[in-house]
Structures are given as C-alpha cells and as structure tokens.
PDB file of N, CA and C in Angstrom:
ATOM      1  N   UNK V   1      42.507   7.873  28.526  1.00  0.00           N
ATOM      2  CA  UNK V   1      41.173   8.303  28.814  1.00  0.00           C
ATOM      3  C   UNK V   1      40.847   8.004  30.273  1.00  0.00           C
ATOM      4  N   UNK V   2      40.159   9.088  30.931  1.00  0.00           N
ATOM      5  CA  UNK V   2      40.114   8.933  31.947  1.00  0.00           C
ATOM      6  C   UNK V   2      38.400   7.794  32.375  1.00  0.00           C
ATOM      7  N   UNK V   3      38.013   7.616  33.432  1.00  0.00           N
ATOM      8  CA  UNK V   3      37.026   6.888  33.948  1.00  0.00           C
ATOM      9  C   UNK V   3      36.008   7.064  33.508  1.00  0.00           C
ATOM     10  N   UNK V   4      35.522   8.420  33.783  1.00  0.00           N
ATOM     11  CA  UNK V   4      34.165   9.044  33.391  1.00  0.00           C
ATOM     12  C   UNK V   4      33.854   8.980  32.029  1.00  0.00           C
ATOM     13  N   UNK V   5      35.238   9.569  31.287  1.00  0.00           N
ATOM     14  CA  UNK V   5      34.896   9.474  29.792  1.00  0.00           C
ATOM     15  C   UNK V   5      34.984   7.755  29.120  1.00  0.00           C
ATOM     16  N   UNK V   6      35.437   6.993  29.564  1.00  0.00           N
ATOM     17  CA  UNK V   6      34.582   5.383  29.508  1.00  0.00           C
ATOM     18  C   UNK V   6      33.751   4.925  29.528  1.00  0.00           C
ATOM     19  N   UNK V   7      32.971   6.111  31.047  1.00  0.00           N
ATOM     20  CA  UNK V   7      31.583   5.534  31.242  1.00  0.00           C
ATOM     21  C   UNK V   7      30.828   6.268  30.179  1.00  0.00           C
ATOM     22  N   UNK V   8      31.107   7.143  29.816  1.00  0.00           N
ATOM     23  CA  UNK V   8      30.172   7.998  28.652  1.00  0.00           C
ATOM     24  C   UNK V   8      29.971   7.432  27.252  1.00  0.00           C
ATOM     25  N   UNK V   9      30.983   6.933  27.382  1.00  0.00           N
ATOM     26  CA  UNK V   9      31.334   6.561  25.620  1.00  0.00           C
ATOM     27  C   UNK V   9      30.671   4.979  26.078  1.00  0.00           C
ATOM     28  N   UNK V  10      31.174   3.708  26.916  1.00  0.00           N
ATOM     29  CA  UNK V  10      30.354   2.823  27.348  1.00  0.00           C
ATOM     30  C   UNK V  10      28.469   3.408  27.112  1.00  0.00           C
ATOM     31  N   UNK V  11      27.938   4.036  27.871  1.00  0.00           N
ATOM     32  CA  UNK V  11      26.805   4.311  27.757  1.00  0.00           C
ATOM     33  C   UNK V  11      25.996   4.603  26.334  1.00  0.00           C
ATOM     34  N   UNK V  12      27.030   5.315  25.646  1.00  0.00           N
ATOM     35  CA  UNK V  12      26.834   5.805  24.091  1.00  0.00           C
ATOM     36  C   UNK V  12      26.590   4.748  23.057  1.00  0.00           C
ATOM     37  N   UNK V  13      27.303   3.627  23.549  1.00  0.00           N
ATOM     38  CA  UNK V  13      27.371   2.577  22.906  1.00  0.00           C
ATOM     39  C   UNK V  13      25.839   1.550  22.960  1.00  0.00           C
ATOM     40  N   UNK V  14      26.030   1.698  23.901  1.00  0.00           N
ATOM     41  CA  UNK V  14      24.923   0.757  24.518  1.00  0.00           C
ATOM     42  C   UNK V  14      22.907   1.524  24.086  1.00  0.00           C
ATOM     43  N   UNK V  15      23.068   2.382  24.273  1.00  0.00           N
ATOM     44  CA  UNK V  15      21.930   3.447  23.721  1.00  0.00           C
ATOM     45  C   UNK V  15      21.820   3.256  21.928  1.00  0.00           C
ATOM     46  N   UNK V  16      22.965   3.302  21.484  1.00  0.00           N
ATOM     47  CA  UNK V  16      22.748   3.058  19.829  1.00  0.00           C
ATOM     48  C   UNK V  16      22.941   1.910  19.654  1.00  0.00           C
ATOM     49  N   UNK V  17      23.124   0.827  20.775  1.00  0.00           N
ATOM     50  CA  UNK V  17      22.532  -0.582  19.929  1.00  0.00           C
ATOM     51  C   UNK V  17      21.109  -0.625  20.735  1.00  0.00           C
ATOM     52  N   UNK V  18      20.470  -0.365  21.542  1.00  0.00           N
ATOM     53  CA  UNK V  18      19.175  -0.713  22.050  1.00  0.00           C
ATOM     54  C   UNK V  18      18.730  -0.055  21.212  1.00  0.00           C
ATOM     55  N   UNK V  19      18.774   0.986  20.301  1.00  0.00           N
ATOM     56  CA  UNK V  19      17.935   1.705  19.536  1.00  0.00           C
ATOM     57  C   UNK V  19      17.506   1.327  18.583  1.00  0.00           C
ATOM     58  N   UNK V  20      18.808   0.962  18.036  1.00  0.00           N
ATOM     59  CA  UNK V  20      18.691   0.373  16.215  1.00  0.00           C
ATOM     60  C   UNK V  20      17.024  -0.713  16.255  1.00  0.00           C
ATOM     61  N   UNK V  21      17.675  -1.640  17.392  1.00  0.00           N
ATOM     62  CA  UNK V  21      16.194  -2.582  17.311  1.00  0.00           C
ATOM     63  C   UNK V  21      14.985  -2.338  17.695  1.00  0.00           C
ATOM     64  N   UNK V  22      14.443  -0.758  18.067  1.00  0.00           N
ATOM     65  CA  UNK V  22      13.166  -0.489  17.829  1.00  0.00           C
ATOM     66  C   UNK V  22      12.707  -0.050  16.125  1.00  0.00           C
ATOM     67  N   UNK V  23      11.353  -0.418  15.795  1.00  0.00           N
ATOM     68  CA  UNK V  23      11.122   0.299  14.932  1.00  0.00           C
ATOM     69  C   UNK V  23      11.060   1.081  14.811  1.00  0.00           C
ATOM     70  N   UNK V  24      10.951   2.410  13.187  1.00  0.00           N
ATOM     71  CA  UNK V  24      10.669   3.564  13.226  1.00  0.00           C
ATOM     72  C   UNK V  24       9.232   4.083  13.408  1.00  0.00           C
ATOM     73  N   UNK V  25       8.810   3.097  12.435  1.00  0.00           N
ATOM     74  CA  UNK V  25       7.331   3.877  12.077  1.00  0.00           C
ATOM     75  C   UNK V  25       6.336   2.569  12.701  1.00  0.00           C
ATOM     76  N   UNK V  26       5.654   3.437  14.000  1.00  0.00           N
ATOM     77  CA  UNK V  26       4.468   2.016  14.633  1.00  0.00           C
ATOM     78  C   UNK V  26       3.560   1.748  13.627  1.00  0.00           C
ATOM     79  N   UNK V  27       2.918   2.244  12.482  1.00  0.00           N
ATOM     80  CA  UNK V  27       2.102   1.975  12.126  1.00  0.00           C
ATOM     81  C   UNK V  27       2.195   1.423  10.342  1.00  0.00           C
ATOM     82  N   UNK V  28       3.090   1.599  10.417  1.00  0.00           N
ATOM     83  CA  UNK V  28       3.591   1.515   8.877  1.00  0.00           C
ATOM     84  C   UNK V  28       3.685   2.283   7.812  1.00  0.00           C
ATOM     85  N   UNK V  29       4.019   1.729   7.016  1.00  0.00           N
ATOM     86  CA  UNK V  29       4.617   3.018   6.091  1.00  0.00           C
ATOM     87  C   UNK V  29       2.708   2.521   4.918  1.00  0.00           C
ATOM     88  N   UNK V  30       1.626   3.166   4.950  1.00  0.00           N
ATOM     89  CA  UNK V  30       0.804   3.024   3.818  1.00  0.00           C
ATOM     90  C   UNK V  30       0.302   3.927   2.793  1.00  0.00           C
ATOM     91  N   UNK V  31       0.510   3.770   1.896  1.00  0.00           N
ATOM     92  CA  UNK V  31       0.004   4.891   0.999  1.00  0.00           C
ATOM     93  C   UNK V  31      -0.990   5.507   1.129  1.00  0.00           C
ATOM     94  N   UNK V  32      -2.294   4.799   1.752  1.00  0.00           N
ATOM     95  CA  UNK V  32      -3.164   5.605   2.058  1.00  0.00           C
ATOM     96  C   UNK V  32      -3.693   6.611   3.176  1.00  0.00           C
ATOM     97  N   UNK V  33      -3.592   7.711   3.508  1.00  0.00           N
ATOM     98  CA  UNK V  33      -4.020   8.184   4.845  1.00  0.00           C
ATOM     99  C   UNK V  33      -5.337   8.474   5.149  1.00  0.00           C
ATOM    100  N   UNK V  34      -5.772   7.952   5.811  1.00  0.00           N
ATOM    101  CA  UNK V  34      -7.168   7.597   6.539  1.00  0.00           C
ATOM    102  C   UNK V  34      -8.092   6.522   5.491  1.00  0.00           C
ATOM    103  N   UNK V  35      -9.371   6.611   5.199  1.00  0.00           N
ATOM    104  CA  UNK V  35     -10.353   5.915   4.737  1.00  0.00           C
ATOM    105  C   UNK V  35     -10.086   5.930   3.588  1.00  0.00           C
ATOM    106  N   UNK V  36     -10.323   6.770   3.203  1.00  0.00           N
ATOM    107  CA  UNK V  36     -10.273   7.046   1.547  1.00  0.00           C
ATOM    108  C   UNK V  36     -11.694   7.600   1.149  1.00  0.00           C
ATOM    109  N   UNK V  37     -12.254   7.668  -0.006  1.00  0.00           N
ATOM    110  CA  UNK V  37     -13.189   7.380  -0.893  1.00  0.00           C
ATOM    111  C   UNK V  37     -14.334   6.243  -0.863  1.00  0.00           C
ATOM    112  N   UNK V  38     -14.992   6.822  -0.900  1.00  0.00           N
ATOM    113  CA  UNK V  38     -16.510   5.858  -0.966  1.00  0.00           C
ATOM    114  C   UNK V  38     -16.328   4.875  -2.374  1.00  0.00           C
ATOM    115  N   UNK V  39     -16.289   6.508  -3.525  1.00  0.00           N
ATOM    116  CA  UNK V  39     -16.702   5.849  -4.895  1.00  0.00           C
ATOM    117  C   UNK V  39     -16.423   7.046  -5.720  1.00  0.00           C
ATOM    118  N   UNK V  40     -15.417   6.576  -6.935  1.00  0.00           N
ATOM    119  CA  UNK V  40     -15.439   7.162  -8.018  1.00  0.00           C
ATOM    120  C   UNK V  40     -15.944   6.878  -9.230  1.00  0.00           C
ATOM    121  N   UNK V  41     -16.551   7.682 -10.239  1.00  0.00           N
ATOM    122  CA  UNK V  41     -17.117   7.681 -11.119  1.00  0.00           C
ATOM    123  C   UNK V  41     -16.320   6.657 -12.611  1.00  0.00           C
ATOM    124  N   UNK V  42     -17.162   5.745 -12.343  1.00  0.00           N
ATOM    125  CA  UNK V  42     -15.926   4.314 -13.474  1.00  0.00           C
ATOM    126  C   UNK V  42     -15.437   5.215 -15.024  1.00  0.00           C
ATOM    127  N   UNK V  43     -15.559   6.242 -15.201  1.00  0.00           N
ATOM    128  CA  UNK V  43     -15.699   6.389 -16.437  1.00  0.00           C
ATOM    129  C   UNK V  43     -14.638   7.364 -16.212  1.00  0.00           C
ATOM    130  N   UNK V  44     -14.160   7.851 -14.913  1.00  0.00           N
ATOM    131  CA  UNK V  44     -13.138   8.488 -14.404  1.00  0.00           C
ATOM    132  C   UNK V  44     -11.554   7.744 -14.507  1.00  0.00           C
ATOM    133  N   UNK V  45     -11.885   6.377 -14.354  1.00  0.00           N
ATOM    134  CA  UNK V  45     -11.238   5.182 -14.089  1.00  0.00           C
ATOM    135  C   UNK V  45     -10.044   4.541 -15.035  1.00  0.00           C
ATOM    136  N   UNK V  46      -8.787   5.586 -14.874  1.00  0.00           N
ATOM    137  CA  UNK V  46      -7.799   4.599 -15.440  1.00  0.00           C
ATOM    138  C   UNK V  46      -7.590   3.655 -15.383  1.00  0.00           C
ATOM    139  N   UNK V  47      -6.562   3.171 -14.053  1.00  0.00           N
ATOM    140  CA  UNK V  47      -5.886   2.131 -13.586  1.00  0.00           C
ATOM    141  C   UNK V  47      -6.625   1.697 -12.136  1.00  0.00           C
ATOM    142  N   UNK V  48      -6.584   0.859 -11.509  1.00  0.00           N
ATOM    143  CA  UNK V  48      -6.733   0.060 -10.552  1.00  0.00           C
ATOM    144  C   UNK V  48      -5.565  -0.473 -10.071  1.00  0.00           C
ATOM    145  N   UNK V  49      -5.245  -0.239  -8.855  1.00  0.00           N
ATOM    146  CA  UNK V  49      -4.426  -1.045  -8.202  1.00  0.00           C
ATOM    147  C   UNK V  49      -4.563  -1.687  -6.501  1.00  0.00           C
ATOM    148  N   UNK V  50      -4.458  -2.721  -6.347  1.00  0.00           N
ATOM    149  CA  UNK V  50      -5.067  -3.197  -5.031  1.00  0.00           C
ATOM    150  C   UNK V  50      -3.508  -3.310  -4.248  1.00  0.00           C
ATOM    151  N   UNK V  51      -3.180  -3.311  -3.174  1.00  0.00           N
ATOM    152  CA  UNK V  51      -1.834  -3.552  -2.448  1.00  0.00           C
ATOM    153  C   UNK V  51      -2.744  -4.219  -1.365  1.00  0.00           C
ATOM    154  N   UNK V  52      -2.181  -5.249  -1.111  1.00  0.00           N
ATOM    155  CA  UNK V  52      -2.811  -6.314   0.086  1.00  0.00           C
ATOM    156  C   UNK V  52      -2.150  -6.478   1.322  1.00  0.00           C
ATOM    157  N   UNK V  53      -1.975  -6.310   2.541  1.00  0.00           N
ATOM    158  CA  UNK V  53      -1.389  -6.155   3.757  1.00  0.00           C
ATOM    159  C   UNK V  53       0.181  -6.536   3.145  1.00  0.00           C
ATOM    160  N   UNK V  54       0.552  -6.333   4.159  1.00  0.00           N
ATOM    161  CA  UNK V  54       2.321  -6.881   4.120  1.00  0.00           C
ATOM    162  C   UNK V  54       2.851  -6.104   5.096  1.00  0.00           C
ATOM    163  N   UNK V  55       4.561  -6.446   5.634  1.00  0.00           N
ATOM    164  CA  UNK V  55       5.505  -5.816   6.826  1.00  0.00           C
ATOM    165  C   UNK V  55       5.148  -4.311   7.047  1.00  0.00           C
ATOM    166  N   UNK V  56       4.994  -3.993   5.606  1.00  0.00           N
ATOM    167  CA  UNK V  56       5.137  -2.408   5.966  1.00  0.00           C
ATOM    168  C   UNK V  56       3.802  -1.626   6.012  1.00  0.00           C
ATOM    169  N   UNK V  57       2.277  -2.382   5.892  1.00  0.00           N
ATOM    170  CA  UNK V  57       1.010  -1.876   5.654  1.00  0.00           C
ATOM    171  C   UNK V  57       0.681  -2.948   6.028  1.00  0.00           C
ATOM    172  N   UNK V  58      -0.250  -2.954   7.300  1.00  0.00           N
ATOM    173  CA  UNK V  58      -1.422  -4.120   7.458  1.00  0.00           C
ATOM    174  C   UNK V  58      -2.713  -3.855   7.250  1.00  0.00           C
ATOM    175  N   UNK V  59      -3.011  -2.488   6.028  1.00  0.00           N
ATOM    176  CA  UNK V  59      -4.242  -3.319   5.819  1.00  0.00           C
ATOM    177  C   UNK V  59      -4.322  -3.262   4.395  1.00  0.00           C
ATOM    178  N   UNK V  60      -5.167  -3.643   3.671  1.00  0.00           N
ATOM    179  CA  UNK V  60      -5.470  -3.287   2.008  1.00  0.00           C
ATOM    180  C   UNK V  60      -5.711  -2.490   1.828  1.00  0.00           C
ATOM    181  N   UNK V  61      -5.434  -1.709   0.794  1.00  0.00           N
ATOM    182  CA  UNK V  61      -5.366  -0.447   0.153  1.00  0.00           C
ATOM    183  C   UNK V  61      -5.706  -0.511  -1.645  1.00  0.00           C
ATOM    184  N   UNK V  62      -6.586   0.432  -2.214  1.00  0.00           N
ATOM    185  CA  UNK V  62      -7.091   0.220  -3.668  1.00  0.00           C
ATOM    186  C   UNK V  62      -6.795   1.696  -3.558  1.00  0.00           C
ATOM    187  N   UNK V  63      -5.756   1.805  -4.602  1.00  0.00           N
ATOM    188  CA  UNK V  63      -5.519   3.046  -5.592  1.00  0.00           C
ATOM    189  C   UNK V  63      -6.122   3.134  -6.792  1.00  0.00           C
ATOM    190  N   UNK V  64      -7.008   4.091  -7.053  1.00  0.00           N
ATOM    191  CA  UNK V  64      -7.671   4.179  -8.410  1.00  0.00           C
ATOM    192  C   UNK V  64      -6.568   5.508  -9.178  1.00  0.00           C
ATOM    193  N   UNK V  65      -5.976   5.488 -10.461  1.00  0.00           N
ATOM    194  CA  UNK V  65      -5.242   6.606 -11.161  1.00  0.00           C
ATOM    195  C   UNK V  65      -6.545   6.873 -11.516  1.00  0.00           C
ATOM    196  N   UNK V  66      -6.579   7.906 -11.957  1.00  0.00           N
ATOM    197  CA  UNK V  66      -7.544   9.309 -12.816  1.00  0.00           C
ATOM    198  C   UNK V  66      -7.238   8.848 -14.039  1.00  0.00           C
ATOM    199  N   UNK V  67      -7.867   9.750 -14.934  1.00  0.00           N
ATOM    200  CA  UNK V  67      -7.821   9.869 -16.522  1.00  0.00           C
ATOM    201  C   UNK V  67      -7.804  11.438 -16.266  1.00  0.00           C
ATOM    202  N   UNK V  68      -7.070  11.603 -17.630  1.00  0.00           N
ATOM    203  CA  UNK V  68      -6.589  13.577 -17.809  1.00  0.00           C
ATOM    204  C   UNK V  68      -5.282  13.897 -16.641  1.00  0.00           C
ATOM    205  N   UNK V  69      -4.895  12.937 -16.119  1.00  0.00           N
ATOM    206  CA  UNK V  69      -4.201  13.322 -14.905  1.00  0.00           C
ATOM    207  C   UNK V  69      -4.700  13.964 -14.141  1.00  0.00           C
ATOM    208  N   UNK V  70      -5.364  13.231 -13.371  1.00  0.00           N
ATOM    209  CA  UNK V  70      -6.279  14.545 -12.704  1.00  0.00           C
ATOM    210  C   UNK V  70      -5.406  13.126 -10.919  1.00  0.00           C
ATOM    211  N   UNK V  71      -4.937  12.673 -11.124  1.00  0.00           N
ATOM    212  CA  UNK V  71      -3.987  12.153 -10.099  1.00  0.00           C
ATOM    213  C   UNK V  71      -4.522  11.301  -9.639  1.00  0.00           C
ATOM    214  N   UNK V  72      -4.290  10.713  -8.226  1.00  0.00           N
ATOM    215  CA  UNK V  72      -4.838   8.782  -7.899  1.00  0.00           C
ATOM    216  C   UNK V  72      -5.781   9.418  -6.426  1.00  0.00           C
ATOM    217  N   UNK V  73      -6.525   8.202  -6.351  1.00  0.00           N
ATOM    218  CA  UNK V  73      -7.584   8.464  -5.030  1.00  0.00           C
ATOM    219  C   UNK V  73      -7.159   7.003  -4.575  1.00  0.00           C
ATOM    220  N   UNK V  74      -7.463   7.022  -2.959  1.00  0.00           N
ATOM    221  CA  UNK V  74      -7.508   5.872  -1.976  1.00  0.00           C
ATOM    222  C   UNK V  74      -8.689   5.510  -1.965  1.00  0.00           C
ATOM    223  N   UNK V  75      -9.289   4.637  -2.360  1.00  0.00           N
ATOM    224  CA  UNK V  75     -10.692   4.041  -1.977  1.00  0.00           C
ATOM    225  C   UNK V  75     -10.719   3.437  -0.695  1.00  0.00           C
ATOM    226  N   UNK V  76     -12.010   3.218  -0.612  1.00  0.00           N
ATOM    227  CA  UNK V  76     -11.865   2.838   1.099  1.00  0.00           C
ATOM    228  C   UNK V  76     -12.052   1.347   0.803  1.00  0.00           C
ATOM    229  N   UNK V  77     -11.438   0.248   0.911  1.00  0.00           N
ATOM    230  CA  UNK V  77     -11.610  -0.785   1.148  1.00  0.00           C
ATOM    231  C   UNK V  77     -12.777  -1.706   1.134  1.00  0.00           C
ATOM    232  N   UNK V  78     -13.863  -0.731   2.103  1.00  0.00           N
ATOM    233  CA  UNK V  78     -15.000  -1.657   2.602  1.00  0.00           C
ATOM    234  C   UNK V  78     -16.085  -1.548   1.684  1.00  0.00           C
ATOM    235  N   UNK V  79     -15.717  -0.466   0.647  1.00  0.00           N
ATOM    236  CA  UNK V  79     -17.023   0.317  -0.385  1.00  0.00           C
ATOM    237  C   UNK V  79     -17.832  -0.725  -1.285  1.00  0.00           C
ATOM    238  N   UNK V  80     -18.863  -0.565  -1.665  1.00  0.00           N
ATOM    239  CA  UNK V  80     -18.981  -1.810  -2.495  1.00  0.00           C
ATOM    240  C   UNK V  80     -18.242  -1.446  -3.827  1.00  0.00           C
ATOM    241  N   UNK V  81     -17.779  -0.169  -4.281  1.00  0.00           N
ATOM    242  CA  UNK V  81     -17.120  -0.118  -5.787  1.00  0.00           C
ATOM    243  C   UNK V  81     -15.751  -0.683  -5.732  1.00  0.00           C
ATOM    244  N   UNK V  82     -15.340  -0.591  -4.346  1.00  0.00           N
ATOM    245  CA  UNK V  82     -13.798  -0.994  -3.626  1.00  0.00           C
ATOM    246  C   UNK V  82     -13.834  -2.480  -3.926  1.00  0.00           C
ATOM    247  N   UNK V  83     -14.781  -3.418  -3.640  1.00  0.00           N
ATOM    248  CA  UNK V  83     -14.920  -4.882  -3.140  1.00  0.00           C
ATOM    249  C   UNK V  83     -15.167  -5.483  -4.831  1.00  0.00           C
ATOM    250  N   UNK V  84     -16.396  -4.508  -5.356  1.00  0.00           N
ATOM    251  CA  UNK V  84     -16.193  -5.046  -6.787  1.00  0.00           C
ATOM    252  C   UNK V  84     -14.539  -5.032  -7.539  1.00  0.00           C
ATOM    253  N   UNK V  85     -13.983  -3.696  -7.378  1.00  0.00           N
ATOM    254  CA  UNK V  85     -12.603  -3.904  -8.170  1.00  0.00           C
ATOM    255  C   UNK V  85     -11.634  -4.828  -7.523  1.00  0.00           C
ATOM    256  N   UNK V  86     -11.171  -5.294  -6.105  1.00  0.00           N
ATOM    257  CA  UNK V  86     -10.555  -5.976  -5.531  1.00  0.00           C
ATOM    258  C   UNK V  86     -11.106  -7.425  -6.169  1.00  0.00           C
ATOM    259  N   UNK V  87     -12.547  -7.989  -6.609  1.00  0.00           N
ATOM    260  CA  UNK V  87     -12.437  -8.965  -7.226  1.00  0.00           C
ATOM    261  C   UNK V  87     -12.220  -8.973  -8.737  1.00  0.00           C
ATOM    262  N   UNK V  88     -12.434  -7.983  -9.208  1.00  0.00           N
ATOM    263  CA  UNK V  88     -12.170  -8.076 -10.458  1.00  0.00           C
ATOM    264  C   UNK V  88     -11.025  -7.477 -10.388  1.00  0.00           C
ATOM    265  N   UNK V  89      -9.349  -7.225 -10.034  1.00  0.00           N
ATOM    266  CA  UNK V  89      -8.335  -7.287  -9.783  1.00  0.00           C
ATOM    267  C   UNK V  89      -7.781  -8.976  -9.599  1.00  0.00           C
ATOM    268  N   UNK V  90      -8.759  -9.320  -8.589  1.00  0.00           N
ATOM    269  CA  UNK V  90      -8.300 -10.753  -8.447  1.00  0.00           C
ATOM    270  C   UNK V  90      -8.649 -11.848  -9.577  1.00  0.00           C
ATOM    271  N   UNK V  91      -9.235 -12.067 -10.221  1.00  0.00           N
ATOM    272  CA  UNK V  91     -10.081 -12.251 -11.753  1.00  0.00           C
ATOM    273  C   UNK V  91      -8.740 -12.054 -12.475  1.00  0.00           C
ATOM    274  N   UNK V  92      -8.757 -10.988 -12.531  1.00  0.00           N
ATOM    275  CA  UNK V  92      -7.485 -10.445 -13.653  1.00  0.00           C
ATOM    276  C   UNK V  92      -6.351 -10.757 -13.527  1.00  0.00           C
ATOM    277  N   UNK V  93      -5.690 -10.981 -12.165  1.00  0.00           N
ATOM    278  CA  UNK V  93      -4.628 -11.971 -11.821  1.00  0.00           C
ATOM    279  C   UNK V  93      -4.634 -13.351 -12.199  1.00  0.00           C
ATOM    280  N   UNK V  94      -5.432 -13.643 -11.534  1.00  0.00           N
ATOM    281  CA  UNK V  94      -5.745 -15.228 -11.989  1.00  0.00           C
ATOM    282  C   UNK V  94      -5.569 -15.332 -13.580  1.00  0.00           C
ATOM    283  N   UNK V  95      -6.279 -15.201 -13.727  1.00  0.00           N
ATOM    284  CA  UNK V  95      -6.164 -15.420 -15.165  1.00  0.00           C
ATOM    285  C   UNK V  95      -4.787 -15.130 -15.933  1.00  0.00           C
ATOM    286  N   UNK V  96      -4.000 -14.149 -15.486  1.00  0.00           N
ATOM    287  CA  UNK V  96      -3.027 -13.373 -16.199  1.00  0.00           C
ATOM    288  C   UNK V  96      -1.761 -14.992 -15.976  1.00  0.00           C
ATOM    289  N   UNK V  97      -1.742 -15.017 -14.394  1.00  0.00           N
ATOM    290  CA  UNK V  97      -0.711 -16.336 -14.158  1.00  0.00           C
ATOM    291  C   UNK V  97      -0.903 -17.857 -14.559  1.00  0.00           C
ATOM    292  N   UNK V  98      -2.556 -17.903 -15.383  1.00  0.00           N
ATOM    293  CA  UNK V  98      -3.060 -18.948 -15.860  1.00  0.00           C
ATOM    294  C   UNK V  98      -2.379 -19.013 -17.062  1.00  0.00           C
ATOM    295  N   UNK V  99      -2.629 -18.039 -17.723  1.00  0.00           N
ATOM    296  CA  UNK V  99      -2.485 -17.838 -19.425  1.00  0.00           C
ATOM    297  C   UNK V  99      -1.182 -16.704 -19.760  1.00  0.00           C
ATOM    298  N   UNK V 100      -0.025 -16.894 -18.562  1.00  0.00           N
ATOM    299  CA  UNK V 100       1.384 -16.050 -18.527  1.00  0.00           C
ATOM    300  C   UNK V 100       1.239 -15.135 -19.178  1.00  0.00           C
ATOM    301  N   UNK V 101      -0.006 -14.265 -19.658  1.00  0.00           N
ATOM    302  CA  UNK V 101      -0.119 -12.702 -20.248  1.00  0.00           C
ATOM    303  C   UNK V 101       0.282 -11.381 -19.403  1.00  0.00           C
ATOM    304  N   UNK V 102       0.168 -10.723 -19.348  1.00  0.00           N
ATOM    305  CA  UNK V 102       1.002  -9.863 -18.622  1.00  0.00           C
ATOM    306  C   UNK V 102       0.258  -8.455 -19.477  1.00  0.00           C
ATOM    307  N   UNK V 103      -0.997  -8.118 -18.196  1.00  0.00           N
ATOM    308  CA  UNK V 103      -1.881  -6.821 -19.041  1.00  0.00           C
ATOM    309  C   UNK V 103      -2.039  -6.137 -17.455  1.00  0.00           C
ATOM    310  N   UNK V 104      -2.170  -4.658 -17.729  1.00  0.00           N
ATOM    311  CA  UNK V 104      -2.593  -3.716 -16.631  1.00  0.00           C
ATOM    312  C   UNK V 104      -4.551  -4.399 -16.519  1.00  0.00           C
ATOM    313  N   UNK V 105      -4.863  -3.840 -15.161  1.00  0.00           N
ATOM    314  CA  UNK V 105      -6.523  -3.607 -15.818  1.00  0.00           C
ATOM    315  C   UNK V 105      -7.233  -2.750 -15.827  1.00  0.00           C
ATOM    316  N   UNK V 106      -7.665  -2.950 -17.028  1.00  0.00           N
ATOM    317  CA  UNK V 106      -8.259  -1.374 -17.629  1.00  0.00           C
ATOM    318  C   UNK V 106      -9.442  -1.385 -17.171  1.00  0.00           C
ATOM    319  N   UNK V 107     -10.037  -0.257 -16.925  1.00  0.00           N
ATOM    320  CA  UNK V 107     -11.611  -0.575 -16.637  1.00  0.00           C
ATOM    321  C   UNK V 107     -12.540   0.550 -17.502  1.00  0.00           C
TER     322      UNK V 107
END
C-alpha cells in the first residue's frame, strides 16, 4: 500500500472512533412529544402510567391508556389531573412494595 492510501485509511480510522463517542439523540429518546394534554375525562381512564426522568428522558412523563382502545394520551405533567395521578401512582407504589402485592392502577 502506497502512502496516501495509509493516510486515508489512518484518517478513516480515527473519524469512526471520535464518532462512536458522541451521542445520537441530544435530547433523548421520550415517549412523549411536546406537552401533552391538560386533562382527560377519569371515566375514560384505563391505566396510568408515570415514567420519571432517567439517561434516556429527563423529564416525567404520565401516559394515560384509553378504554375501548381508543389508544394512550401524554398528559402534561404540570396539570392538576397529571399531579393528582403522579401521587396517587406514588400511593400505589408504596404501598404495593409495603405489602409485596403486585396490582396495575386502576382508576
């Protein structure tokens, strides 16, 4: 191999290891895109689910499932129907790792 093609393949090398160690995604990977939802109607209200920051989402996120399948909504966090289920999510934890039961929460 001649010079040039050293320096190319050298360079090639060096580009796919500086790369690997950027991240992909700046903002994270979150299920929710943008705000979400104010407020859904409780009687609409399958499941509840809260996801709390972590590596791949820094901020909290409340998924409400539908009933009829009518599919899941992002609540917005700051809502007061958001803040009521995030404590009564947290309620329902507690308790669940108190008394090792192991229940969805229904609402």
């Amino acid at each position: 191999m001649n010079v040039k093609g050293m320096a190319i393949l050298l360079a090639v090398i060096v580009c796919a290891t500086i790369t690997k160690g950027f991240p992909m995604f700046k903002g994270g990977r979150c299920l929710c895109i943008g705000p979400g939802v104010k407020a859904v109607k409780f009687t609409d209200i399958e499941k509840a689910s809260v996801i709390y920051p972590s590596n791949s989402c820094n901020k909290i996120e409340v998924i409400i499932t539908l009933k009829a399948h009518k599919g899941q909504r992002c609540l917005n966090p700051r809502s007061k129907q958001a803040s009521f289920i995030i404590k009564h999510v947290e309620r329902k934890n507690f308790l669940k790792y108190r008394n090792s039961g192991k229940e969805d929460l229904k609402i």
